[in-house]
mmCIF file of C-alpha atoms in Angstrom:
data_model
loop_
_atom_site.group_PDB
_atom_site.id
_atom_site.type_symbol
_atom_site.label_atom_id
_atom_site.label_comp_id
_atom_site.label_asym_id
_atom_site.label_seq_id
_atom_site.Cartn_x
_atom_site.Cartn_y
_atom_site.Cartn_z
ATOM 1 C CA MET T 1 0.123 -0.432 0.283
ATOM 2 C CA LYS T 2 2.647 2.303 0.834
ATOM 3 C CA THR T 3 4.362 1.869 -2.743
ATOM 4 C CA MET T 4 0.413 2.277 -4.077
ATOM 5 C CA MET T 5 0.672 6.422 -2.435
ATOM 6 C CA MET T 6 4.281 6.785 -3.650
ATOM 7 C CA ALA T 7 3.007 6.138 -7.277
ATOM 8 C CA ALA T 8 -0.386 7.944 -6.795
ATOM 9 C CA THR T 9 1.432 10.830 -4.865
ATOM 10 C CA ALA T 10 3.829 10.629 -8.154
ATOM 11 C CA LEU T 11 0.870 9.825 -10.335
ATOM 12 C CA LEU T 12 -0.227 12.144 -8.255
ATOM 13 C CA ALA T 13 7.215 7.626 -17.308
ATOM 14 C CA LEU T 14 8.621 6.641 -19.392
ATOM 15 C CA THR T 15 10.514 8.527 -20.258
ATOM 16 C CA GLY T 16 11.626 9.782 -23.853
ATOM 17 C CA ALA T 17 10.195 10.987 -27.276
ATOM 18 C CA ALA T 18 7.624 9.350 -27.542
ATOM 19 C CA PHE T 19 5.529 10.560 -24.801
ATOM 20 C CA ALA T 20 6.769 14.008 -24.293
ATOM 21 C CA ASP T 21 5.033 17.358 -25.415
ATOM 22 C CA GLY T 22 1.883 15.077 -26.012
ATOM 23 C CA ASP T 23 -1.375 15.640 -24.415
ATOM 24 C CA MET T 24 -4.152 14.151 -22.038
ATOM 25 C CA SER T 25 -7.027 14.628 -24.884
ATOM 26 C CA ASN T 26 -7.368 10.738 -24.210
ATOM 27 C CA ALA T 27 -8.200 11.401 -20.333
ATOM 28 C CA TYR T 28 -10.889 14.168 -20.967
ATOM 29 C CA GLY T 29 -14.189 12.861 -20.421
ATOM 30 C CA HIS T 30 -13.319 9.381 -18.764
ATOM 31 C CA THR T 31 -12.218 7.477 -15.987
ATOM 32 C CA VAL T 32 -8.332 6.588 -15.574
ATOM 33 C CA ARG T 33 -8.109 3.391 -12.987
ATOM 34 C CA VAL T 34 -4.323 3.595 -11.492
ATOM 35 C CA THR T 35 -3.546 0.044 -9.937
ATOM 36 C CA GLY T 36 -0.232 -0.510 -8.510
ATOM 37 C CA GLY T 37 0.092 -4.165 -6.411
ATOM 38 C CA ASP T 38 -3.089 -4.099 -4.798
ATOM 39 C CA ALA T 39 -3.988 -1.559 -4.461
ATOM 40 C CA SER T 40 -6.234 0.922 -6.969
ATOM 41 C CA PHE T 41 -7.659 4.158 -7.799
ATOM 42 C CA ASP T 42 -9.194 5.709 -10.301
ATOM 43 C CA ALA T 43 -8.717 9.169 -11.385
ATOM 44 C CA THR T 44 -9.652 12.369 -13.458
ATOM 45 C CA PHE T 45 -8.663 15.744 -14.974
ATOM 46 C CA SER T 46 -10.106 17.746 -16.399
ATOM 47 C CA GLU T 47 -9.198 19.810 -20.066
ATOM 48 C CA ASP T 48 -9.713 22.896 -17.429
ATOM 49 C CA GLY T 49 -6.037 21.424 -15.506
ATOM 50 C CA SER T 50 -7.830 19.932 -12.312
ATOM 51 C CA TYR T 51 -7.726 16.424 -10.472
ATOM 52 C CA SER T 52 -9.005 14.517 -8.666
ATOM 53 C CA ASP T 53 -9.309 10.772 -7.596
ATOM 54 C CA SER T 54 -11.715 8.490 -5.746
ATOM 55 C CA ARG T 55 -8.760 8.183 -2.914
ATOM 56 C CA GLY T 56 -9.864 11.704 -1.652
ATOM 57 C CA VAL T 57 -7.213 13.382 -3.818
ATOM 58 C CA SER T 58 -7.661 16.940 -5.376
ATOM 59 C CA GLY T 59 -5.525 18.850 -7.313
ATOM 60 C CA SER T 60 -4.178 20.681 -10.655
ATOM 61 C CA TRP T 61 -1.842 19.078 -13.524
ATOM 62 C CA SER T 62 -0.017 20.264 -16.128
ATOM 63 C CA LEU T 63 1.820 18.633 -19.316
ATOM 64 C CA GLY T 64 5.408 18.907 -20.884
ATOM 65 C CA GLU T 65 7.247 16.334 -21.026
ATOM 66 C CA GLN T 66 6.326 14.520 -18.080
ATOM 67 C CA LEU T 67 2.933 15.047 -16.983
ATOM 68 C CA CYS T 68 3.418 16.601 -13.601
ATOM 69 C CA ILE T 69 0.296 16.380 -11.077
ATOM 70 C CA SER T 70 0.348 18.888 -7.146
ATOM 71 C CA ALA T 71 -2.040 18.313 -4.769
ATOM 72 C CA ALA T 72 -2.716 19.500 -1.745
ATOM 73 C CA THR T 73 -1.460 16.917 1.440
ATOM 74 C CA GLU T 74 -1.905 17.190 4.685
ATOM 75 C CA SER T 75 2.597 18.036 4.726
ATOM 76 C CA GLY T 76 1.753 20.184 2.536
ATOM 77 C CA VAL T 77 0.892 20.873 -1.585
ATOM 78 C CA GLN T 78 3.545 18.461 -3.846
ATOM 79 C CA GLU T 79 4.084 17.460 -7.384
ATOM 80 C CA SER T 80 4.877 14.489 -8.590
ATOM 81 C CA CYS T 81 5.268 14.586 -12.456
ATOM 82 C CA GLY T 82 6.382 10.466 -14.307
ATOM 83 C CA PRO T 83 5.066 9.740 -17.956
ATOM 84 C CA TRP T 84 2.242 9.813 -19.601
ATOM 85 C CA ASN T 85 0.414 7.263 -22.755
ATOM 86 C CA PRO T 86 -1.577 10.347 -25.275
ATOM 87 C CA ASP T 87 -1.665 7.022 -27.366
ATOM 88 C CA LEU T 88 -3.598 5.722 -25.045
ATOM 89 C CA ALA T 89 -6.792 4.477 -26.946
ATOM 90 C CA VAL T 90 -10.396 4.391 -23.655
ATOM 91 C CA GLY T 91 -10.065 0.354 -23.761
ATOM 92 C CA GLY T 92 -6.281 0.162 -23.822
ATOM 93 C CA SER T 93 -3.953 0.317 -20.509
ATOM 94 C CA TRP T 94 -0.411 1.456 -20.449
ATOM 95 C CA THR T 95 1.561 -0.444 -17.458
ATOM 96 C CA THR T 96 5.319 1.755 -16.787
ATOM 97 C CA GLU T 97 6.838 2.067 -13.039
ATOM 98 C CA GLY T 98 8.234 6.026 -13.915
ATOM 99 C CA TRP T 99 6.000 6.499 -10.967
ATOM 100 C CA ALA T 100 7.264 4.778 -7.615
ATOM 101 C CA PRO T 101 10.559 5.914 -6.603
ATOM 102 C CA ASP T 102 11.212 2.275 -6.414
ATOM 103 C CA GLY T 103 10.651 1.276 -9.814
ATOM 104 C CA ALA T 104 7.240 -0.448 -8.688
ATOM 105 C CA MET T 105 4.762 -1.283 -11.642
ATOM 106 C CA ILE T 106 1.835 0.427 -12.562
ATOM 107 C CA THR T 107 -0.737 0.086 -14.468
ATOM 108 C CA VAL T 108 -2.671 2.435 -16.225
ATOM 109 C CA GLU T 109 -5.869 2.174 -17.953
ATOM 110 C CA ILE T 110 -8.678 4.256 -19.909
ATOM 111 C CA LEU T 111 -11.750 4.060 -18.863
ATOM 112 C CA ALA T 112 -14.953 4.785 -20.709
ATOM 113 C CA ALA T 113 -17.323 7.402 -19.246
ATOM 114 C CA GLU T 114 -20.168 5.629 -17.841
#
Protein backbone atom coordinates (compact mmCIF):
# COMPACT_ATOMS: atom_id res chain seq x y z
CA MET A 1 0.00 0.00 0.00
CA LYS A 2 2.88 2.35 0.78
CA THR A 3 4.28 1.77 -2.70
CA MET A 4 0.84 2.51 -4.17
CA MET A 5 0.64 5.75 -2.21
CA MET A 6 4.11 6.73 -3.42
CA ALA A 7 3.12 5.88 -6.98
CA ALA A 8 -0.16 7.75 -6.60
CA THR A 9 1.58 10.78 -5.18
CA ALA A 10 3.95 10.55 -8.07
CA LEU A 11 0.91 10.17 -10.51
CA LEU A 12 0.18 12.77 -8.13
CA ALA A 13 7.59 7.76 -16.66
CA LEU A 14 8.71 5.81 -19.68
CA THR A 15 10.45 9.07 -20.35
CA GLY A 16 11.42 9.74 -23.87
CA ALA A 17 10.50 11.42 -27.09
CA ALA A 18 7.49 9.20 -27.66
CA PHE A 19 5.81 10.62 -24.56
CA ALA A 20 7.20 14.16 -24.61
CA ASP A 21 4.95 17.16 -25.10
CA GLY A 22 1.82 15.07 -25.69
CA ASP A 23 -1.67 15.94 -24.63
CA MET A 24 -4.22 14.66 -22.16
CA SER A 25 -7.25 14.74 -24.46
CA ASN A 26 -7.45 10.94 -24.33
CA ALA A 27 -8.31 11.22 -20.62
CA TYR A 28 -10.93 14.01 -20.72
CA GLY A 29 -14.41 12.78 -19.84
CA HIS A 30 -13.14 9.34 -18.87
CA THR A 31 -11.97 7.60 -15.73
CA VAL A 32 -8.26 6.88 -15.47
CA ARG A 33 -7.71 3.82 -13.27
CA VAL A 34 -4.30 3.43 -11.64
CA THR A 35 -3.42 0.01 -10.21
CA GLY A 36 -0.32 -1.03 -8.33
CA GLY A 37 -0.11 -4.31 -6.50
CA ASP A 38 -3.42 -4.97 -4.76
CA ALA A 39 -4.49 -1.31 -4.60
CA SER A 40 -6.09 0.95 -7.17
CA PHE A 41 -7.80 4.31 -7.48
CA ASP A 42 -9.73 6.18 -10.17
CA ALA A 43 -8.62 9.64 -11.32
CA THR A 44 -10.26 12.38 -13.36
CA PHE A 45 -8.35 14.92 -15.44
CA SER A 46 -10.35 17.93 -16.62
CA GLU A 47 -9.54 20.20 -19.55
CA ASP A 48 -9.30 23.17 -17.17
CA GLY A 49 -6.27 21.57 -15.47
CA SER A 50 -8.06 20.23 -12.41
CA TYR A 51 -7.44 16.76 -11.00
CA SER A 52 -9.35 14.60 -8.52
CA ASP A 53 -9.38 10.95 -7.56
CA SER A 54 -11.40 8.37 -5.65
CA ARG A 55 -9.12 8.66 -2.61
CA GLY A 56 -10.24 12.24 -2.05
CA VAL A 57 -7.08 13.82 -3.48
CA SER A 58 -7.60 16.92 -5.58
CA GLY A 59 -5.38 19.48 -7.20
CA SER A 60 -4.15 20.45 -10.63
CA TRP A 61 -2.19 18.91 -13.48
CA SER A 62 0.07 20.16 -16.25
CA LEU A 63 1.74 18.36 -19.13
CA GLY A 64 5.05 19.17 -20.74
CA GLU A 65 7.65 16.48 -21.21
CA GLN A 66 6.01 14.72 -18.24
CA LEU A 67 2.65 14.81 -16.52
CA CYS A 68 2.88 16.76 -13.26
CA ILE A 69 0.21 16.65 -10.57
CA SER A 70 0.10 19.13 -7.69
CA ALA A 71 -2.06 18.08 -4.77
CA ALA A 72 -2.67 19.36 -1.27
CA THR A 73 -1.60 16.85 1.38
CA GLU A 74 -1.38 16.92 5.16
CA SER A 75 2.24 18.07 4.83
CA GLY A 76 1.48 20.78 2.25
CA VAL A 77 1.30 20.91 -1.52
CA GLN A 78 3.27 18.16 -3.22
CA GLU A 79 4.09 17.95 -6.90
CA SER A 80 4.92 14.69 -8.59
CA CYS A 81 5.80 14.13 -12.21
CA GLY A 82 5.96 11.07 -14.41
CA PRO A 83 5.11 9.76 -17.85
CA TRP A 84 1.80 9.97 -19.67
CA ASN A 85 0.89 7.96 -22.75
CA PRO A 86 -1.05 10.26 -25.11
CA ASP A 87 -1.71 7.31 -27.45
CA LEU A 88 -3.59 5.26 -24.83
CA ALA A 89 -7.15 4.72 -26.07
CA VAL A 90 -10.34 4.18 -24.09
CA GLY A 91 -10.41 0.53 -23.05
CA GLY A 92 -6.63 0.24 -23.28
CA SER A 93 -4.03 -0.11 -20.55
CA TRP A 94 -0.38 0.77 -20.19
CA THR A 95 2.22 -0.33 -17.63
CA THR A 96 5.07 1.86 -16.40
CA GLU A 97 7.59 2.00 -13.58
CA GLY A 98 8.08 5.74 -13.96
CA TRP A 99 5.84 6.93 -11.12
CA ALA A 100 7.30 4.98 -8.20
CA PRO A 101 10.66 5.93 -6.68
CA ASP A 102 11.34 2.24 -6.01
CA GLY A 103 10.57 1.23 -9.61
CA ALA A 104 7.33 -0.56 -8.73
CA MET A 105 5.13 -1.13 -11.76
CA ILE A 106 1.71 0.50 -12.08
CA THR A 107 -0.94 -0.04 -14.70
CA VAL A 108 -2.85 2.91 -16.11
CA GLU A 109 -6.06 2.29 -18.01
CA ILE A 110 -8.68 4.57 -19.47
CA LEU A 111 -12.25 3.48 -18.84
CA ALA A 112 -15.20 4.66 -20.91
CA ALA A 113 -17.38 7.32 -19.30
CA GLU A 114 -20.49 5.87 -17.73
